[in-house]
PDB file of C-alpha atoms in Angstrom:
ATOM      1  CA  MET A   1      -3.235 211.451  85.148  1.00 81.00           C
ATOM      2  CA  THR A   2      -3.572 211.374  88.896  1.00 95.00           C
ATOM      3  CA  LEU A   3      -0.426 210.478  90.829  1.00 97.00           C
ATOM      4  CA  LEU A   4       0.261 209.256  94.353  1.00 98.00           C
ATOM      5  CA  GLN A   5       3.816 209.369  95.670  1.00 98.00           C
ATOM      6  CA  VAL A   6       4.490 208.233  99.228  1.00 98.00           C
ATOM      7  CA  MET A   7       7.622 209.394 101.040  1.00 98.00           C
ATOM      8  CA  ARG A   8       8.870 208.931 104.585  1.00 97.00           C
ATOM      9  CA  GLN A   9       8.576 212.091 106.683  1.00 97.00           C
ATOM     10  CA  ASP A  10      12.249 211.835 107.666  1.00 96.00           C
ATOM     11  CA  ALA A  11      13.537 210.868 104.178  1.00 96.00           C
ATOM     12  CA  PRO A  12      11.810 213.034 101.524  1.00 95.00           C
ATOM     13  CA  ASP A  13      14.051 211.689  98.754  1.00 93.00           C
ATOM     14  CA  GLU A  14      13.121 208.073  99.505  1.00 93.00           C
ATOM     15  CA  ILE A  15      10.078 207.033  97.458  1.00 96.00           C
ATOM     16  CA  VAL A  16       8.106 204.348  99.267  1.00 97.00           C
ATOM     17  CA  LEU A  17       5.479 204.110  96.516  1.00 97.00           C
ATOM     18  CA  ARG A  18       4.684 205.877  93.266  1.00 97.00           C
ATOM     19  CA  THR A  19       1.563 204.984  91.279  1.00 97.00           C
ATOM     20  CA  ARG A  20      -0.903 206.377  88.749  1.00 97.00           C
ATOM     21  CA  ASP A  21      -3.326 203.465  89.200  1.00 97.00           C
ATOM     22  CA  THR A  22      -6.479 205.271  90.386  1.00 97.00           C
ATOM     23  CA  SER A  23      -7.976 202.094  91.887  1.00 97.00           C
ATOM     24  CA  ARG A  24      -4.859 201.577  93.962  1.00 97.00           C
ATOM     25  CA  ILE A  25      -4.737 205.273  94.906  1.00 98.00           C
ATOM     26  CA  SER A  26      -8.366 205.163  96.024  1.00 97.00           C
ATOM     27  CA  ALA A  27      -7.832 202.018  98.114  1.00 98.00           C
ATOM     28  CA  LEU A  28      -4.649 203.293  99.784  1.00 98.00           C
ATOM     29  CA  LEU A  29      -6.184 206.663 100.620  1.00 98.00           C
ATOM     30  CA  ARG A  30      -9.385 205.021 101.901  1.00 98.00           C
ATOM     31  CA  GLU A  31      -7.241 203.086 104.425  1.00 97.00           C
ATOM     32  CA  LEU A  32      -6.090 206.496 105.702  1.00 97.00           C
ATOM     33  CA  GLY A  33      -9.634 207.860 105.940  1.00 97.00           C
ATOM     34  CA  VAL A  34      -9.153 210.036 102.840  1.00 98.00           C
ATOM     35  CA  GLU A  35     -11.814 209.896 100.147  1.00 97.00           C
ATOM     36  CA  TYR A  36     -10.650 209.928  96.540  1.00 98.00           C
ATOM     37  CA  GLY A  37     -12.886 209.573  93.519  1.00 97.00           C
ATOM     38  CA  GLN A  38     -13.478 210.827  90.029  1.00 97.00           C
ATOM     39  CA  TRP A  39     -16.357 212.630  88.386  1.00 97.00           C
ATOM     40  CA  GLU A  40     -16.993 212.694  84.670  1.00 96.00           C
ATOM     41  CA  LEU A  41     -15.960 216.032  83.166  1.00 96.00           C
ATOM     42  CA  HIS A  42     -18.968 217.940  81.805  1.00 94.00           C
ATOM     43  CA  LEU A  43     -17.200 220.879  80.218  1.00 92.00           C
ATOM     44  CA  ASN A  44     -13.790 222.029  79.158  1.00 89.00           C
ATOM     45  CA  ALA A  45     -13.254 224.726  81.785  1.00 88.00           C
ATOM     46  CA  THR A  46     -10.994 227.622  80.806  1.00 85.00           C
ATOM     47  CA  ALA A  47      -9.889 230.890  82.373  1.00 83.00           C
ATOM     48  CA  ASP A  48     -13.070 232.429  80.939  1.00 88.00           C
ATOM     49  CA  THR A  49     -15.432 229.899  82.552  1.00 92.00           C
ATOM     50  CA  THR A  50     -17.390 231.637  85.302  1.00 93.00           C
ATOM     51  CA  GLN A  51     -18.069 230.197  88.736  1.00 94.00           C
ATOM     52  CA  GLU A  52     -21.771 230.062  87.867  1.00 96.00           C
ATOM     53  CA  GLU A  53     -21.120 228.098  84.655  1.00 96.00           C
ATOM     54  CA  LEU A  54     -18.849 225.665  86.451  1.00 95.00           C
ATOM     55  CA  LEU A  55     -21.287 225.048  89.299  1.00 97.00           C
ATOM     56  CA  ALA A  56     -24.210 224.669  86.881  1.00 97.00           C
ATOM     57  CA  SER A  57     -22.295 222.023  84.911  1.00 97.00           C
ATOM     58  CA  TYR A  58     -21.812 219.875  88.004  1.00 97.00           C
ATOM     59  CA  ARG A  59     -25.079 220.685  89.785  1.00 97.00           C
ATOM     60  CA  PRO A  60     -26.280 217.035  90.178  1.00 97.00           C
ATOM     61  CA  GLU A  61     -22.933 215.859  91.585  1.00 98.00           C
ATOM     62  CA  VAL A  62     -22.575 218.914  93.816  1.00 97.00           C
ATOM     63  CA  GLU A  63     -26.098 218.536  95.217  1.00 97.00           C
ATOM     64  CA  ALA A  64     -25.634 214.800  95.840  1.00 98.00           C
ATOM     65  CA  LEU A  65     -22.322 215.324  97.672  1.00 97.00           C
ATOM     66  CA  CYS A  66     -23.746 218.193  99.736  1.00 97.00           C
ATOM     67  CA  LYS A  67     -26.735 216.068 100.752  1.00 97.00           C
ATOM     68  CA  ARG A  68     -24.595 213.025 101.583  1.00 96.00           C
ATOM     69  CA  ASP A  69     -22.021 214.909 103.696  1.00 96.00           C
ATOM     70  CA  GLY A  70     -24.050 217.827 105.081  1.00 94.00           C
ATOM     71  CA  LEU A  71     -22.071 220.401 103.109  1.00 95.00           C
ATOM     72  CA  VAL A  72     -23.831 223.749 102.782  1.00 93.00           C
ATOM     73  CA  LEU A  73     -21.391 226.195 101.179  1.00 93.00           C
ATOM     74  CA  VAL A  74     -19.954 225.715  97.708  1.00 95.00           C
ATOM     75  CA  ASP A  75     -17.687 227.996  95.675  1.00 93.00           C
ATOM     76  CA  VAL A  76     -14.909 227.871  93.106  1.00 94.00           C
ATOM     77  CA  ALA A  77     -11.223 228.602  93.682  1.00 92.00           C
ATOM     78  CA  SER A  78      -9.263 229.210  90.522  1.00 90.00           C
ATOM     79  CA  LEU A  79      -6.042 230.657  89.221  1.00 89.00           C
ATOM     80  CA  HIS A  80      -5.104 230.836  85.575  1.00 87.00           C
ATOM     81  CA  PRO A  81      -1.922 232.133  83.953  1.00 86.00           C
ATOM     82  CA  GLU A  82      -1.921 235.784  83.045  1.00 82.00           C
ATOM     83  CA  SER A  83       0.841 237.974  81.777  1.00 76.00           C
ATOM     84  CA  GLY A  84       2.521 240.619  83.820  1.00 78.00           C
ATOM     85  CA  GLU A  85       4.508 241.035  86.959  1.00 84.00           C
ATOM     86  CA  GLU A  86       1.450 241.651  89.148  1.00 86.00           C
ATOM     87  CA  TRP A  87       0.004 238.215  88.324  1.00 83.00           C
ATOM     88  CA  ALA A  88       3.355 236.514  88.903  1.00 84.00           C
ATOM     89  CA  GLU A  89       3.612 238.128  92.345  1.00 89.00           C
ATOM     90  CA  ARG A  90       0.007 237.222  93.231  1.00 86.00           C
ATOM     91  CA  ALA A  91       0.528 233.608  92.105  1.00 86.00           C
ATOM     92  CA  ALA A  92       3.814 233.288  94.032  1.00 88.00           C
ATOM     93  CA  LYS A  93       2.186 234.658  97.192  1.00 88.00           C
ATOM     94  CA  ALA A  94      -0.796 232.287  96.907  1.00 86.00           C
ATOM     95  CA  ARG A  95       1.526 229.342  96.309  1.00 90.00           C
ATOM     96  CA  ALA A  96       3.738 230.200  99.274  1.00 90.00           C
ATOM     97  CA  THR A  97       0.770 230.509 101.654  1.00 86.00           C
ATOM     98  CA  PHE A  98      -0.535 227.010 101.003  1.00 89.00           C
ATOM     99  CA  LEU A  99       2.946 225.435 100.940  1.00 94.00           C
ATOM    100  CA  GLU A 100       2.969 225.611 104.734  1.00 94.00           C
ATOM    101  CA  GLU A 101       1.761 222.674 106.812  1.00 96.00           C
ATOM    102  CA  HIS A 102      -1.686 223.262 108.283  1.00 95.00           C
ATOM    103  CA  ARG A 103      -4.961 221.578 109.210  1.00 95.00           C
ATOM    104  CA  HIS A 104      -8.622 222.539 109.095  1.00 93.00           C
ATOM    105  CA  ALA A 105     -11.440 222.155 111.606  1.00 92.00           C
ATOM    106  CA  GLU A 106     -13.585 220.482 108.939  1.00 93.00           C
ATOM    107  CA  ASP A 107     -12.989 218.205 105.975  1.00 94.00           C
ATOM    108  CA  GLU A 108     -11.287 219.858 102.998  1.00 93.00           C
ATOM    109  CA  VAL A 109     -13.310 218.726  99.989  1.00 96.00           C
ATOM    110  CA  ARG A 110     -12.199 219.676  96.471  1.00 97.00           C
ATOM    111  CA  PHE A 111     -13.258 218.705  92.960  1.00 98.00           C
ATOM    112  CA  PHE A 112     -10.773 219.640  90.247  1.00 97.00           C
ATOM    113  CA  ALA A 113     -12.757 220.785  87.211  1.00 96.00           C
ATOM    114  CA  HIS A 114      -9.643 222.037  85.436  1.00 95.00           C
ATOM    115  CA  GLY A 115      -5.885 221.877  85.802  1.00 95.00           C
ATOM    116  CA  THR A 116      -3.619 220.353  88.408  1.00 96.00           C
ATOM    117  CA  GLY A 117      -2.707 220.720  92.077  1.00 97.00           C
ATOM    118  CA  CYS A 118      -1.019 218.566  94.701  1.00 98.00           C
ATOM    119  CA  PHE A 119      -2.168 217.837  98.233  1.00 98.00           C
ATOM    120  CA  TYR A 120       0.571 216.599 100.556  1.00 98.00           C
ATOM    121  CA  LEU A 121      -0.949 214.627 103.430  1.00 98.00           C
ATOM    122  CA  HIS A 122       1.296 214.226 106.489  1.00 98.00           C
ATOM    123  CA  ILE A 123      -0.119 211.134 108.141  1.00 98.00           C
ATOM    124  CA  ALA A 124       1.832 209.211 110.785  1.00 96.00           C
ATOM    125  CA  ASP A 125       5.408 208.721 109.526  1.00 96.00           C
ATOM    126  CA  ASN A 126       4.685 209.341 105.831  1.00 98.00           C
ATOM    127  CA  VAL A 127       3.861 212.138 103.427  1.00 98.00           C
ATOM    128  CA  TYR A 128       1.388 211.226 100.698  1.00 98.00           C
ATOM    129  CA  ALA A 129       1.664 213.535  97.684  1.00 98.00           C
ATOM    130  CA  VAL A 130      -1.628 213.310  95.784  1.00 98.00           C
ATOM    131  CA  VAL A 131      -1.433 215.067  92.416  1.00 98.00           C
ATOM    132  CA  CYS A 132      -5.024 215.831  91.441  1.00 98.00           C
ATOM    133  CA  GLU A 133      -6.086 216.631  87.893  1.00 97.00           C
ATOM    134  CA  ALA A 134      -9.347 217.526  86.171  1.00 96.00           C
ATOM    135  CA  GLY A 135     -12.010 215.055  87.234  1.00 97.00           C
ATOM    136  CA  ASP A 136     -10.517 214.224  90.644  1.00 98.00           C
ATOM    137  CA  LEU A 137     -12.441 214.614  93.905  1.00 98.00           C
ATOM    138  CA  LEU A 138     -10.472 214.573  97.151  1.00 98.00           C
ATOM    139  CA  SER A 139     -11.760 214.857 100.711  1.00 97.00           C
ATOM    140  CA  VAL A 140      -9.092 215.388 103.358  1.00 96.00           C
ATOM    141  CA  PRO A 141     -10.470 214.645 106.851  1.00 96.00           C
ATOM    142  CA  ALA A 142     -10.630 217.429 109.434  1.00 95.00           C
ATOM    143  CA  GLY A 143      -7.466 217.687 111.487  1.00 95.00           C
ATOM    144  CA  THR A 144      -5.226 216.053 108.865  1.00 97.00           C
ATOM    145  CA  LEU A 145      -1.864 217.804 108.576  1.00 98.00           C
ATOM    146  CA  HIS A 146      -1.285 218.804 104.966  1.00 97.00           C
ATOM    147  CA  TRP A 147      -0.160 221.448 102.498  1.00 97.00           C
ATOM    148  CA  PHE A 148      -1.038 222.230  98.890  1.00 96.00           C
ATOM    149  CA  ASP A 149       1.071 223.112  95.859  1.00 97.00           C
ATOM    150  CA  MET A 150      -0.516 224.773  92.848  1.00 95.00           C
ATOM    151  CA  GLY A 151       2.760 224.825  90.910  1.00 94.00           C
ATOM    152  CA  PRO A 152       4.955 227.655  89.635  1.00 91.00           C
ATOM    153  CA  GLN A 153       2.393 228.603  86.943  1.00 89.00           C
ATOM    154  CA  PRO A 154      -0.959 227.933  88.673  1.00 93.00           C
ATOM    155  CA  ASP A 155      -3.680 226.840  86.281  1.00 92.00           C
ATOM    156  CA  PHE A 156      -6.642 225.198  87.976  1.00 94.00           C
ATOM    157  CA  ALA A 157     -10.295 225.532  88.898  1.00 95.00           C
ATOM    158  CA  ALA A 158     -11.591 223.575  91.892  1.00 96.00           C
ATOM    159  CA  ILE A 159     -15.063 223.423  93.386  1.00 97.00           C
ATOM    160  CA  ARG A 160     -14.750 223.777  97.168  1.00 94.00           C
ATOM    161  CA  PHE A 161     -17.259 222.441  99.697  1.00 95.00           C
ATOM    162  CA  PHE A 162     -17.757 223.557 103.301  1.00 92.00           C
ATOM    163  CA  LYS A 163     -20.022 223.080 106.296  1.00 91.00           C
ATOM    164  CA  GLU A 164     -19.101 226.446 107.820  1.00 85.00           C
ATOM    165  CA  GLU A 165     -18.276 229.799 106.240  1.00 75.00           C
ATOM    166  CA  ASP A 166     -14.789 229.799 107.742  1.00 70.00           C
ATOM    167  CA  GLY A 167     -14.182 226.112 106.980  1.00 64.00           C
ATOM    168  CA  TRP A 168     -11.306 226.970 104.651  1.00 67.00           C
ATOM    169  CA  VAL A 169      -9.317 228.807 107.336  1.00 70.00           C
ATOM    170  CA  GLY A 170      -6.128 226.914 108.126  1.00 80.00           C
ATOM    171  CA  ASP A 171      -4.474 226.294 111.485  1.00 86.00           C
ATOM    172  CA  PHE A 172      -0.781 226.540 110.528  1.00 90.00           C
ATOM    173  CA  THR A 173       1.657 224.412 112.527  1.00 93.00           C
ATOM    174  CA  GLY A 174       4.823 226.438 111.904  1.00 92.00           C
ATOM    175  CA  ASP A 175       6.673 223.204 111.094  1.00 95.00           C
ATOM    176  CA  PRO A 176       8.956 223.723 108.052  1.00 95.00           C
ATOM    177  CA  ILE A 177       8.452 220.101 106.889  1.00 96.00           C
ATOM    178  CA  ALA A 178       6.834 221.162 103.597  1.00 96.00           C
ATOM    179  CA  GLN A 179      10.058 222.813 102.477  1.00 95.00           C
ATOM    180  CA  LYS A 180      11.838 219.441 102.444  1.00 96.00           C
ATOM    181  CA  PHE A 181       9.577 217.692  99.924  1.00 97.00           C
ATOM    182  CA  PRO A 182       9.549 217.825  96.115  1.00 97.00           C
ATOM    183  CA  ARG A 183       7.179 220.409  94.645  1.00 96.00           C
ATOM    184  CA  LEU A 184       4.425 219.660  92.146  1.00 96.00           C
ATOM    185  CA  ASP A 185       6.640 220.433  89.144  1.00 94.00           C
ATOM    186  CA  ALA A 186       9.333 218.020  90.419  1.00 95.00           C
ATOM    187  CA  LEU A 187       6.771 215.264  91.002  1.00 96.00           C
ATOM    188  CA  LEU A 188       5.470 215.633  87.460  1.00 94.00           C
ATOM    189  CA  ALA A 189       9.003 215.763  86.060  1.00 92.00           C
ATOM    190  CA  GLY A 190       9.608 212.336  87.623  1.00 80.00           C
ATOM    191  CA  ASP A 191       7.578 210.801  84.794  1.00 67.00           C
ATOM    192  CA  ARG A 192       9.950 212.039  82.117  1.00 52.00           C
TER     193      ARG A 192
END
């Protein structure tokens, strides 16, 4: 299930709020200008599901969102567990890159068709950790400071939406703030 955990930027161990209530998550994020919603899952995506199959399964939703928000480029970002040292190194490198605080010149819009990932939104004095799972749609407004954790064993497929071809390129702040906050695996372990 989706999770929102709010922490103070200067006290990462202090939990201001923790909830799995999607209505509450949606309302709280909306107040921040962040869109959160859910789409019905149309297929059980696996590591063998192609980008074409995934996009075809969600064609009506994708087309409606593109029309509504003026999005013109759509693709799929995915990582699935593989065996071997090469995969482990590739996964660790990908994880480390996005665990640095950055912003984008356009909205970062993602639909999770499979798996889990966490967006950390650094807004005002708080950090909002939004754990997204299959079925979740999140739109982070342009200019919002954030980072993303795909976990130690990345396993996800997300449809990405852009207005420009380089819309995914991040402007990294160099601030080490992301290193102070609990990672995806720690957030999920908090339920145990």
